[in-house]
Amino acid sequence: MSPGWRQRIGLSRYLHDRGHDVAEVARPNRRLRRSHGKTDTIDAYAAARRLLDESGVTAPKMRNGAIESVRALRVARNNAVKTATAALNALRGLITTSPETLRSQLRGLARAQLLATCTAFRPDPARLADPLQATKLALRSLAGRVNQAHEQADLLERHLHRLLEQVAPETLNIFALRPDTAAALVISIGDNPRRLISEAAFARLCGVAPIPASSGKTVRHRLHRGGDRQANQALHPAVIVRLRYDGRTRDYVARRTTEGKTKPEIHPLPHWVSIDGAVR
């Protein structure tokens, strides 16, 4: 997050709290920017013109409500997951270069058993010049870090689930959405879902809106690749799960396949997602 972005959020909150109407204007067209140049004055006039003709103007995210709490918990939970993954990778890498006696003891163990075995090590602190004892101490430290990070991630996910039950119960109850993926979607929407005027606007926000890409007799669409990448990432596993376990989604895919559509043309727009009631 750039400092300028944080300053814009602070300014939006300041003006909104004092009763001013605040609007968010899209970035100027790059081609026009190159031809007209860039200064604060030129940008201000361009923003004013867009505001007057209401083109590319949306309501900004204030980040001062319950969804900001969801974002904070998700950031902490994802960081704990990354910490556990990094520690586990370091542990496995250390095993490959450990002494043979230790490597043969740990080779082939499942993750849970591996962590339990490493946690149970009791190295001799007075003999750390011995690579075997030092490696055991390192493995025990890494295993403890993995377990601690997993515990923190599980705790934060439970808190996140309870918070989503309060602020976005309908989104949380959508089939194939886990707390983390549901949180990513409501964070993208923000505390003011009215800023999204339609499901098409939501699809564009998530980078799954179909855009015509036809040529001659070939009629096809491609994905709009803008929008929120985290929301787009959250939709992908949900769609995969529904393709496997949801009858309506499989029927939809079968129908579109018989129409001659390709796989990328069938999957891009999750027709089952609705922004209605996403935030209460």
C-alpha positions in Angstrom: 0.0 0.0 0.0 1.6 3.2 -1.1 1.8 6.3 1.2 -0.3 8.3 -1.3 -3.1 5.7 -1.2 -3.2 5.8 2.6 -3.4 9.6 2.5 -6.4 9.4 0.1 -8.2 7.1 2.5 -7.5 9.5 5.4 -8.7 12.5 3.4 -11.9 10.7 2.3 -12.6 9.8 6.0 -11.9 13.3 7.1 -14.3 14.9 4.5 -17.0 12.3 5.0 -17.0 12.7 8.8 -17.6 16.4 8.3 -20.6 16.0 6.1 -19.1 16.4 2.7 -20.0 14.2 -0.3 -17.0 12.3 -1.4 -16.6 10.6 -4.9 -13.8 8.5 -6.3 -12.7 9.3 -9.9 -11.0 6.8 -12.1 -7.4 7.4 -13.3 -7.3 9.5 -16.5 -6.8 7.8 -19.8 -3.1 7.2 -20.3 -3.2 8.3 -24.0 -4.8 11.6 -23.1 -2.4 12.0 -20.2 0.6 11.7 -22.6 -0.9 14.2 -25.0 -1.9 16.8 -22.4 0.8 16.3 -19.9 0.5 15.9 -16.1 0.4 18.4 -13.4 -1.8 18.7 -10.2 -3.8 21.4 -12.0 -4.4 19.3 -15.1 -5.4 16.3 -13.0 -7.8 18.4 -10.9 -9.5 19.8 -14.0 -9.8 16.2 -15.4 -11.3 14.9 -12.2 -13.7 17.8 -12.1 -14.9 17.2 -15.7 -15.4 13.5 -14.9 -17.4 14.4 -11.8 -19.6 16.8 -13.7 -20.4 14.3 -16.5 -20.5 11.4 -14.0 -18.2 9.2 -16.0 -16.0 6.8 -14.1 -17.2 8.1 -10.7 -17.9 5.8 -7.8 -18.4 6.0 -4.1 -15.1 5.5 -2.3 -14.4 2.9 0.4 -14.2 4.7 3.8 -12.7 1.7 5.7 -14.3 2.8 8.9 -16.9 0.1 9.5 -17.2 -3.6 10.2 -15.6 -4.7 6.9 -12.4 -3.0 8.0 -12.4 -5.3 11.0 -12.8 -8.2 8.6 -9.8 -7.0 6.6 -7.6 -6.7 9.7 -8.4 -10.2 10.8 -7.9 -11.6 7.4 -4.5 -9.9 7.0 -3.4 -11.4 10.4 -4.7 -14.8 9.5 -3.1 -14.9 6.1 0.2 -13.8 7.6 0.1 -16.7 10.1 -0.6 -19.1 7.3 2.4 -17.8 5.3 4.6 -18.0 8.4 3.6 -21.6 8.9 4.3 -22.5 5.3 7.7 -20.8 5.3 8.7 -22.5 8.5 7.6 -25.9 7.2 9.5 -25.4 4.0 12.6 -24.5 6.0 12.2 -27.5 8.2 11.9 -29.9 5.2 14.9 -28.2 3.5 17.0 -28.6 6.7 16.1 -32.3 6.9 17.6 -32.9 3.4 21.0 -31.7 4.6 20.9 -33.1 8.1 23.1 -36.0 9.3 22.1 -39.4 7.9 21.0 -40.8 11.2 18.5 -37.9 11.6 17.5 -37.9 8.0 16.7 -41.7 8.0 14.6 -41.2 11.2 12.5 -38.4 9.6 12.3 -39.6 6.0 8.8 -40.5 4.8 6.9 -39.1 7.8 3.6 -37.4 7.2 3.4 -33.7 8.2 1.7 -34.2 11.6 4.0 -37.0 12.6 7.0 -35.1 11.4 6.1 -32.1 13.5 5.4 -34.2 16.5 8.8 -36.0 16.2 10.7 -32.8 15.7 8.9 -31.1 18.7 9.9 -34.1 20.9 13.6 -33.7 20.2 15.7 -32.9 23.3 19.1 -31.7 22.1 22.0 -31.1 24.4 22.7 -27.4 24.6 26.3 -28.1 25.7 27.1 -30.0 22.5 25.9 -27.6 19.8 29.2 -27.9 18.1 27.9 -31.3 17.0 25.8 -30.9 13.8 23.4 -33.5 15.0 22.6 -31.7 18.2 22.4 -28.3 16.5 20.1 -29.6 13.7 17.8 -31.2 16.3 17.5 -27.8 18.1 16.8 -26.0 14.8 14.2 -28.6 13.8 12.5 -28.4 17.1 12.4 -24.5 16.9 11.0 -24.7 13.3 8.4 -27.3 14.3 7.3 -25.2 17.2 7.0 -22.2 14.9 4.8 -24.1 12.5 2.5 -25.4 15.3 2.2 -21.9 16.8 1.4 -20.3 13.5 -1.2 -22.9 12.7 -2.8 -22.3 16.1 -2.9 -18.6 15.5 -4.3 -19.0 12.0 -7.1 -21.4 13.3 -7.9 -18.9 16.1 -8.1 -16.0 13.8 -10.2 -17.9 11.3 -12.7 -18.7 14.1 -12.9 -15.0 15.0 -13.3 -14.2 11.3 -16.1 -16.7 10.9 -18.0 -15.2 13.9 -17.5 -11.7 12.6 -18.8 -12.6 9.1 -21.8 -14.2 10.6 -22.7 -10.8 12.0 -21.8 -8.5 9.0 -22.3 -10.8 5.9 -24.3 -13.9 6.8 -25.8 -14.4 3.3 -22.3 -14.2 1.7 -20.9 -16.7 4.2 -23.7 -19.1 3.6 -23.1 -19.3 -0.2 -22.0 -22.9 -1.0 -18.2 -23.3 -1.5 -17.3 -20.0 0.2 -15.0 -20.5 3.3 -14.5 -17.7 5.8 -11.3 -16.6 4.1 -12.8 -16.4 0.6 -16.0 -14.8 1.8 -13.9 -12.2 3.6 -12.0 -11.4 0.4 -15.3 -10.8 -1.4 -16.9 -8.6 1.3 -13.6 -6.6 1.6 -13.7 -5.9 -2.1 -17.3 -4.7 -1.8 -16.6 -2.6 1.3 -19.0 -1.2 3.9 -21.1 0.5 1.3 -22.3 -2.2 -1.1 -24.5 0.4 -2.8 -21.4 1.6 -4.7 -21.9 -1.5 -6.8 -25.0 -0.9 -8.9 -25.4 -4.3 -10.4 -24.0 -7.9 -10.6 -22.1 -6.8 -13.7 -20.3 -4.1 -11.7 -19.4 -6.8 -9.1 -18.1 -9.1 -11.9 -16.0 -6.2 -13.2 -14.7 -5.5 -9.7 -13.6 -9.1 -9.4 -12.0 -9.3 -12.8 -14.4 -11.8 -14.2 -16.6 -9.7 -16.5 -16.8 -11.0 -20.1 -15.5 -8.5 -22.8 -16.3 -9.0 -26.5 -13.2 -10.2 -28.4 -14.8 -11.2 -31.7 -13.3 -11.1 -35.2 -15.1 -11.8 -38.5 -17.3 -14.8 -38.1 -15.7 -15.8 -34.7 -17.8 -14.6 -31.8 -16.1 -15.0 -28.4 -15.4 -13.2 -25.2 -12.4 -12.8 -23.0 -12.0 -11.8 -19.3 -11.6 -8.3 -18.1 -8.4 -8.6 -16.2 -8.7 -5.4 -14.0 -10.3 -5.2 -10.6 -9.4 -6.7 -7.3 -7.0 -9.6 -7.7 -7.7 -10.9 -4.2 -11.4 -11.1 -4.9 -10.6 -12.8 -8.2 -8.4 -15.3 -6.4 -11.2 -16.0 -3.9 -13.7 -16.8 -6.7 -11.4 -19.4 -8.4 -11.5 -22.1 -5.7 -15.2 -21.5 -5.1 -15.9 -22.1 -8.7 -13.8 -25.2 -8.8 -15.6 -26.7 -5.8 -19.0 -25.9 -7.3 -18.0 -27.5 -10.6 -17.4 -30.7 -8.7 -20.2 -30.8 -6.1 -23.0 -28.4 -7.2 -25.6 -29.8 -9.6 -26.8 -26.5 -10.9 -23.2 -25.4 -11.8 -22.6 -28.7 -13.6 -25.8 -28.3 -15.5 -24.8 -24.8 -16.5 -21.4 -26.0 -17.8 -23.1 -28.9 -19.7 -25.5 -26.5 -21.3 -22.9 -24.0 -22.4 -20.7 -26.8 -23.7 -23.4 -28.0 -26.0 -23.7 -24.4 -27.3 -20.1 -24.7 -28.4 -18.5 -22.5 -25.8 -14.9 -23.2 -24.7 -13.9 -23.7 -21.1 -12.5 -20.2 -20.5 -15.7 -18.8 -21.9 -17.9 -20.9 -19.6 -16.1 -20.3 -16.3 -15.3 -16.6 -16.2 -18.6 -15.2 -14.8 -19.8 -16.9 -11.5 -23.5 -16.6 -12.1 -24.3 -17.8 -8.6 -22.7 -14.8 -6.9 -24.9 -11.9 -5.8 -24.1 -8.7 -4.1 -27.6 -8.5 -2.5 -27.3 -8.7 1.2 -23.5 -9.1 1.1 -23.2 -6.6 4.0 -25.9 -6.0 6.5 
